[in-house]
Coordinates of C-alpha atoms in Angstrom, one line a residue:
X1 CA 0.0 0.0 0.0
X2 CA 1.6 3.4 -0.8
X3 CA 1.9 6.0 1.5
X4 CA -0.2 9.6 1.8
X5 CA 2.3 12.5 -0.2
X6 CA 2.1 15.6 2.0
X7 CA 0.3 17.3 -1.0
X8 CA -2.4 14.7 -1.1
X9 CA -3.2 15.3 2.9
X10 CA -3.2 18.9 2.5
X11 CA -5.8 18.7 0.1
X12 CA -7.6 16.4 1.9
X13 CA -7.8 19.6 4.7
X14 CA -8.6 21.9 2.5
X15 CA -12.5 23.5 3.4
X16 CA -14.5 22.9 0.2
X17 CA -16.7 26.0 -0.7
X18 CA -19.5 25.3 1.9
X19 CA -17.4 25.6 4.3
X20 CA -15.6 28.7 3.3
X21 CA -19.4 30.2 2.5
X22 CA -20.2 29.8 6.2
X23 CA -17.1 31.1 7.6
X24 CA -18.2 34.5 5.3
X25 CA -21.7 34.0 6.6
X26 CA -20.5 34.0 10.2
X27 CA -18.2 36.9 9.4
X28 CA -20.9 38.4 7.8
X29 CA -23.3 38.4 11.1
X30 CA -20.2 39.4 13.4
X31 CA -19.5 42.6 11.7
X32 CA -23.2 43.2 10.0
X33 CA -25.4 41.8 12.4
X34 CA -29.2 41.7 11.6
X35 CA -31.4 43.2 14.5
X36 CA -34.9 44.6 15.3
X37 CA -37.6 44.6 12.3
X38 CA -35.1 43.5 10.1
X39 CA -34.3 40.2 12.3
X40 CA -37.8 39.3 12.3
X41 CA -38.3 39.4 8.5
X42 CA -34.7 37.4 7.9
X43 CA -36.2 34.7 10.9
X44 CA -40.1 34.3 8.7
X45 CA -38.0 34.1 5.3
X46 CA -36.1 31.5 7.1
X47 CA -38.6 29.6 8.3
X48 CA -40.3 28.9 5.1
X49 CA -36.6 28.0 3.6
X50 CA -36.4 25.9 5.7
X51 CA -39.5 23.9 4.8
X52 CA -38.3 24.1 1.3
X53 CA -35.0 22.3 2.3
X54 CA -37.2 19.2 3.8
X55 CA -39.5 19.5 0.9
X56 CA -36.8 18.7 -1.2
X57 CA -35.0 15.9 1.0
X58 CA -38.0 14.3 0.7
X59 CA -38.5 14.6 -2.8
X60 CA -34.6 13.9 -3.5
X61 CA -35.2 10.4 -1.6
X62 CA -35.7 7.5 -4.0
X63 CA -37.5 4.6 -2.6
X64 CA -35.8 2.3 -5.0
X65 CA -32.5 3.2 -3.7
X66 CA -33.8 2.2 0.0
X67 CA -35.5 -0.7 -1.4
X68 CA -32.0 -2.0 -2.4
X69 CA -30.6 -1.8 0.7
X70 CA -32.9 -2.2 2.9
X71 CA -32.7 -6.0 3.8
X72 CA -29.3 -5.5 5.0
X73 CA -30.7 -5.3 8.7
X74 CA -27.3 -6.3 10.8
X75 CA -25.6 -2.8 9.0
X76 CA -28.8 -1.1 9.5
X77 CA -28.9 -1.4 13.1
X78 CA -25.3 -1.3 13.9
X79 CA -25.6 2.4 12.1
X80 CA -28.3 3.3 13.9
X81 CA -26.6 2.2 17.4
X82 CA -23.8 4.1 16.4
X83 CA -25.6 7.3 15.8
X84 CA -28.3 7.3 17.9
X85 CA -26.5 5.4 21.0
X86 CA -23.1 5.3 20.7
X87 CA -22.5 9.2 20.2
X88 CA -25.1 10.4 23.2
X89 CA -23.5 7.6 25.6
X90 CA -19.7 9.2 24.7
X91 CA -21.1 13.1 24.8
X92 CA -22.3 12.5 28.6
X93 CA -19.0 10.7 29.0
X94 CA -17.3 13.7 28.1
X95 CA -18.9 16.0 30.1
X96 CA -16.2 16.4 33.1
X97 CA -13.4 17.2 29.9
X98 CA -16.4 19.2 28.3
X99 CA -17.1 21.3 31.4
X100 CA -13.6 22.3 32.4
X101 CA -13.0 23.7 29.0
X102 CA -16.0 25.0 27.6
X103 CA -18.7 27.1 28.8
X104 CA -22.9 25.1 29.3
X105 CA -24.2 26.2 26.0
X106 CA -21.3 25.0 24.1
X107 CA -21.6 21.5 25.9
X108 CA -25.0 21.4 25.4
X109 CA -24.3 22.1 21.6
X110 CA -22.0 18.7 21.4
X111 CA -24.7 17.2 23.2
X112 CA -26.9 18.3 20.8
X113 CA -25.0 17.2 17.6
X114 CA -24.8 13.6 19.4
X115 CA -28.5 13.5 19.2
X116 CA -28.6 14.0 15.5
X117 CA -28.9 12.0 12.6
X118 CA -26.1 11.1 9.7
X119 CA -25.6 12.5 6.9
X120 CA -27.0 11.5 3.6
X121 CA -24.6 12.9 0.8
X122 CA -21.2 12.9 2.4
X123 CA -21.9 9.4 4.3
X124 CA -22.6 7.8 0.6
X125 CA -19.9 9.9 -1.1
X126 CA -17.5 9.1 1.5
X127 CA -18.2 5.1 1.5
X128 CA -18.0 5.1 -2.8
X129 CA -14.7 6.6 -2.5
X130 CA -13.6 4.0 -0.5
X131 CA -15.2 1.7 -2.7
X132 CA -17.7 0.6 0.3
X133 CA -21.4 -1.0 0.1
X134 CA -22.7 1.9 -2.0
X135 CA -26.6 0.5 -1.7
X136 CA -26.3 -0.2 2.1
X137 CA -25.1 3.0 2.6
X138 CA -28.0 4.9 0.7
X139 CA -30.3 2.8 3.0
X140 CA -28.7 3.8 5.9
X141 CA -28.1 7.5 5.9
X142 CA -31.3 7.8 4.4
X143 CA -33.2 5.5 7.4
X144 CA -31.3 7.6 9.8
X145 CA -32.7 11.2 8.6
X146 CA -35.5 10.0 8.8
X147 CA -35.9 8.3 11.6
X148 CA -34.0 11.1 12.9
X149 CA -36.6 13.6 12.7
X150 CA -38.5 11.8 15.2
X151 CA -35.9 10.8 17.5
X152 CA -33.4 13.8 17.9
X153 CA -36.2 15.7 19.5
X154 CA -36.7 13.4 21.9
X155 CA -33.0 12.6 22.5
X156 CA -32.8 16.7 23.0
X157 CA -35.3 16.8 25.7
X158 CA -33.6 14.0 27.2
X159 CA -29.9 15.0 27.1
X160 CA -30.7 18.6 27.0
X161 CA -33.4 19.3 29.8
X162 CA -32.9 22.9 30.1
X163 CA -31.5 23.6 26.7
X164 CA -34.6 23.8 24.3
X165 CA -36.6 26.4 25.5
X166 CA -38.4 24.4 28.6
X167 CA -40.2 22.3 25.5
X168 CA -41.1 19.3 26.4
X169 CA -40.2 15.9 23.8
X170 CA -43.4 16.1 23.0
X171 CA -43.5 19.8 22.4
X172 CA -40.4 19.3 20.6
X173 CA -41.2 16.6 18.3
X174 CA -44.9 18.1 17.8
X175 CA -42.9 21.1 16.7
X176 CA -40.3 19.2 14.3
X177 CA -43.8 17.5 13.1
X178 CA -45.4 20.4 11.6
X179 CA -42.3 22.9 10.5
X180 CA -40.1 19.5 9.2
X181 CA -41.7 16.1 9.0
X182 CA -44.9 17.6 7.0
X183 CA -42.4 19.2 4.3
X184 CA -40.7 16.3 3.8
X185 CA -43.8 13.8 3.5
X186 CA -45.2 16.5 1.0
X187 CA -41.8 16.2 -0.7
X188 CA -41.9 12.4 -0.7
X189 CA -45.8 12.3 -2.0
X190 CA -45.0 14.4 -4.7
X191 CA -41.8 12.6 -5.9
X192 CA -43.6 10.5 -8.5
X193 CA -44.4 14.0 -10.6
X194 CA -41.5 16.0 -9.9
X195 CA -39.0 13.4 -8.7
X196 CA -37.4 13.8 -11.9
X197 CA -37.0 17.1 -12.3
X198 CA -35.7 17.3 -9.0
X199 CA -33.2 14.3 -10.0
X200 CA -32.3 16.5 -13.1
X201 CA -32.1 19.7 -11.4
X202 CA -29.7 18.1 -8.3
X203 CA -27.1 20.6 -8.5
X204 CA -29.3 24.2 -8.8
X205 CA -31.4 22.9 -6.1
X206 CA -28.3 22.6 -4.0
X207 CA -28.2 26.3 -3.4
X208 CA -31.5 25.8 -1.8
X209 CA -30.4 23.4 0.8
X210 CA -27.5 25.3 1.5
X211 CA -29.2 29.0 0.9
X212 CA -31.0 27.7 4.2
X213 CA -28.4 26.5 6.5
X214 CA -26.9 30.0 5.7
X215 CA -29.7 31.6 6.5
X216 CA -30.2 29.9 10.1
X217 CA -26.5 30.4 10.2
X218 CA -27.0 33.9 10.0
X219 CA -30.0 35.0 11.9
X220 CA -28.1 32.6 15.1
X221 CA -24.9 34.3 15.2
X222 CA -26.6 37.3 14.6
X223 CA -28.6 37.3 17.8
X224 CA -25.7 35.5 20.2
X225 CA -23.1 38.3 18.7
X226 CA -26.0 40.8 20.0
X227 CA -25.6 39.0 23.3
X228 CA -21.4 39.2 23.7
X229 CA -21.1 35.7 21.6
X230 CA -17.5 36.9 21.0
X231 CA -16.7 38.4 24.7
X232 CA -17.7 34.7 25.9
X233 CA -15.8 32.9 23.5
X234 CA -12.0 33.0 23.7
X235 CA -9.6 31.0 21.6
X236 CA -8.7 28.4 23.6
X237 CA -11.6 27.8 24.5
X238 CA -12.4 27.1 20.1
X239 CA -9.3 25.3 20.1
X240 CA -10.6 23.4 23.2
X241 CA -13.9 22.6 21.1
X242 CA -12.1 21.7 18.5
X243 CA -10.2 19.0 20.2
X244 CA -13.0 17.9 22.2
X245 CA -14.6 17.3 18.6
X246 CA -11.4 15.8 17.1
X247 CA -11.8 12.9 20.5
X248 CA -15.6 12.2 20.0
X249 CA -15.4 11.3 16.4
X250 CA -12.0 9.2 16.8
X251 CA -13.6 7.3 19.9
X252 CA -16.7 6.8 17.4
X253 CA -14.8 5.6 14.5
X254 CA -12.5 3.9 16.8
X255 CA -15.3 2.2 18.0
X256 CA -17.3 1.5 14.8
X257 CA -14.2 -0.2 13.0
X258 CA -14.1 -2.7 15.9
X259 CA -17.4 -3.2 16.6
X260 CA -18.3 -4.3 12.7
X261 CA -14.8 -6.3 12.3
X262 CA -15.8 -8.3 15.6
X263 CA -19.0 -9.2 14.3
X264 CA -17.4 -10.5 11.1
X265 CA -19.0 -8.2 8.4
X266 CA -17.0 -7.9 5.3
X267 CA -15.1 -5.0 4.2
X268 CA -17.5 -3.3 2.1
X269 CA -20.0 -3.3 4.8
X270 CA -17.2 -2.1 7.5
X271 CA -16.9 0.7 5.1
X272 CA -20.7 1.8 5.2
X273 CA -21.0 1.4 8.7
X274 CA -17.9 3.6 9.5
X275 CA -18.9 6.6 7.7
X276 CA -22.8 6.3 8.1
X277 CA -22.4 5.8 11.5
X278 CA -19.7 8.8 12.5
X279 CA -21.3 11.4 11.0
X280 CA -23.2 13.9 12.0
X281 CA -25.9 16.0 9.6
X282 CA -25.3 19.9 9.3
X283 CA -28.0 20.1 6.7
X284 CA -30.8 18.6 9.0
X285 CA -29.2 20.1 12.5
X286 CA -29.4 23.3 11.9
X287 CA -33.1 23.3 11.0
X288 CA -33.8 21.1 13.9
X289 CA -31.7 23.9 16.3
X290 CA -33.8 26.7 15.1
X291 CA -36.7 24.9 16.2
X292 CA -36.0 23.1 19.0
X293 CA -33.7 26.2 21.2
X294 CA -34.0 29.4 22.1
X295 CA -33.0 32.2 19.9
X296 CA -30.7 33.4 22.8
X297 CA -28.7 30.0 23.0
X298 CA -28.8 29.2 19.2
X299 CA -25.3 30.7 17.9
X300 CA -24.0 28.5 21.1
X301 CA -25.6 25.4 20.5
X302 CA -24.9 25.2 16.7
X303 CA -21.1 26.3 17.0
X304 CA -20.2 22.9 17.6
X305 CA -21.6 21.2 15.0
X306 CA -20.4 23.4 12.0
X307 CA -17.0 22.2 13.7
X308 CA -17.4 19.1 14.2
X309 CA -18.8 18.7 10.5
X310 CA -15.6 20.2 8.9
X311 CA -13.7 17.4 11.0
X312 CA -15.6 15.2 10.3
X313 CA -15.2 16.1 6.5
X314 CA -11.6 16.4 6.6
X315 CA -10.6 12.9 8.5
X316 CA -13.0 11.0 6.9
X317 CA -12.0 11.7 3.5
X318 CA -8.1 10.8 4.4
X319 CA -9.9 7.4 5.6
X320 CA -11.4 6.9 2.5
X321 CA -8.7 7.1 0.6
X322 CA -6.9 4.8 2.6
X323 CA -9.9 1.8 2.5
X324 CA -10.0 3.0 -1.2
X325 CA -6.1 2.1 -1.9
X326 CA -6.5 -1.4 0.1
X327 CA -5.4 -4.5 -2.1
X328 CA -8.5 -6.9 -2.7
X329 CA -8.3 -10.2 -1.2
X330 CA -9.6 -12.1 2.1
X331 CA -11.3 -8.7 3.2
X332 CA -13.5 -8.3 0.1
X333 CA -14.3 -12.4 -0.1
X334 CA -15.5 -12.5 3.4
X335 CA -19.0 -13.5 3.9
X336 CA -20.9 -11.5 6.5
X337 CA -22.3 -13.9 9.4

């Protein structure tokens, strides 16, 4: 197997354009805050993009492509342990480390991105390059968001009592219900019609799901920079978060790689469940923030997981890349118990 060249890791670091869009977009709301009249229209204009973005998730979501993977239960539920499980177990276990470096709102922000679902796009991207199980990992990420949409809130009132706005999980999941679920279910009905102009369309409508994240993005740093967001954050205590993030998703990776090698799945599938199971999803967090915490809080909470996704994006793709150079042999002819 040949080794990384110090170019090919630095490109592996660099932030793709996403990132770099909401590194502007905080910048933007640091300097340029919106406030008053003008942060009430930004937070109704977001609201209804961020219906858009679920209508579209669910009309993006081909049933075929779950279909295909969907009697692969083992992976299924191993992912789903790792997200929904694994991730909430290690954030309490972190709390001592958490506490002693970062302030309540930031903790209950990694707390909050352990109760989320995976991603869908980068988990399946990430598991072709490594020349994974493609069609379990569609299944997956995709059972995960949704599934996710009724679980996170209830993980949140669980692992974050005081965090979201003294809803309760019912409250909460009542409220991802109407401003998320019913989008997407619209979305999903209305695939058959416009499914393939959506399909067609993929990489327009993109600016649409990320228009929408920006637009949280900025209305939540807007507010907590109105509150001293800046005067409470130093930069050890980012560089604390940062590290903090760095050790969750090793422990879950960690974790995930021995987990699916004791249980004698195959290489391909120890692919899917690695990345499907370690990441965490920006696209439906950030919606689920807005909804679930107070506006006050929001910049706080969601600080962690626009971190932790860029980590996640950065060591993940110089993983792939090594599964991806592996020589096939026993690996890839072992039969999954």
């Amino acid at each position: 197997m040949s080794s990384f060249s110090p170019a090919a890791l630095l490109r592996n670091l660099k932030p793709d354009n996403f990132t770099i869009a909401l590194l502007v977009t905080v910048a933007l709301a640091t300097f340029l805050p919106c406030t008053g009249t003008t942060a009430v229209v930004f937070g109704n204009i977001t609201t209804v993009a961020i219906g858009a973005l679920f209508f579209l998730h669910g009309a993006k979501l081909s049933r075929e492509a779950v279909v295909a993977g969907a009697m692969h239960w083992r992976l299924h539920l191993l992912v789903l342990a790792s997200t929904f499980v694994l991730f909430p177990l290690l954030g309490l276990a972190l709390r001592p480390l958490a506490l002693t470096f970062l302030t309540p709102d930031l903790y209950m922000g990694i707390l909050f991105l352990c109760a989320l679902p995976s991603t869908v796009q980068s988990s399946i991207a990430m598991t072709a390059m490594a020349r994974g199980n493609v069609p379990a990992a569609i299944c997956s990420a995709s059972a995960s968001n949704f599934i996710g949409i009724f679980l996170a809130p209830i993980l949140v009132g669980l692992l974050v009592a005081k965090g979201a706005e003294g809803k309760s999980s019912v409250d909460a999941v009542l409220s991802i219900v109407m401003q998320l679920l019913l989008p997407f279910l619209a979305g999903q009905f209305l695939r058959r019609w416009i499914g393939r102009w959506v399909d067609r369309h993929k990489a327009t409508l993109k600016f649409v799901d990320q228009g929408s994240i920006l637009l949280v993005v900025y209305t939540a740093f807007s507010e907590a920079v109105s509150e001293g967001l800046w005067h409470t954050i130093s930069v050890e205590t980012l560089v604390a978060l940062g590290l903090i993030s760095l050790l969750l998703l090793a422990l879950v990776l960690g974790i995930a790689t021995f987990v699916s090698r004791r249980l004698g799945f195959n290489k391909e599938d120890e692919i899917a469940i690695v990345f499907c199971g370690s990441k965490k999803s920006l696209a439906s967090g950030v919606p689920m923030a807005k909804v679930l915490f107070s506006t006050r809080s929001l910049g706080m909470v969601i600080l962690p997981l626009m971190l932790f996704h860029q980590i996640q994006l950065m060591i993940c793709a110089v993983i792939a890349q090594k599964y991806a150079r592996r020589k096939d042999g026993l690996d890839s002819e072992k039969v999954a118990a």
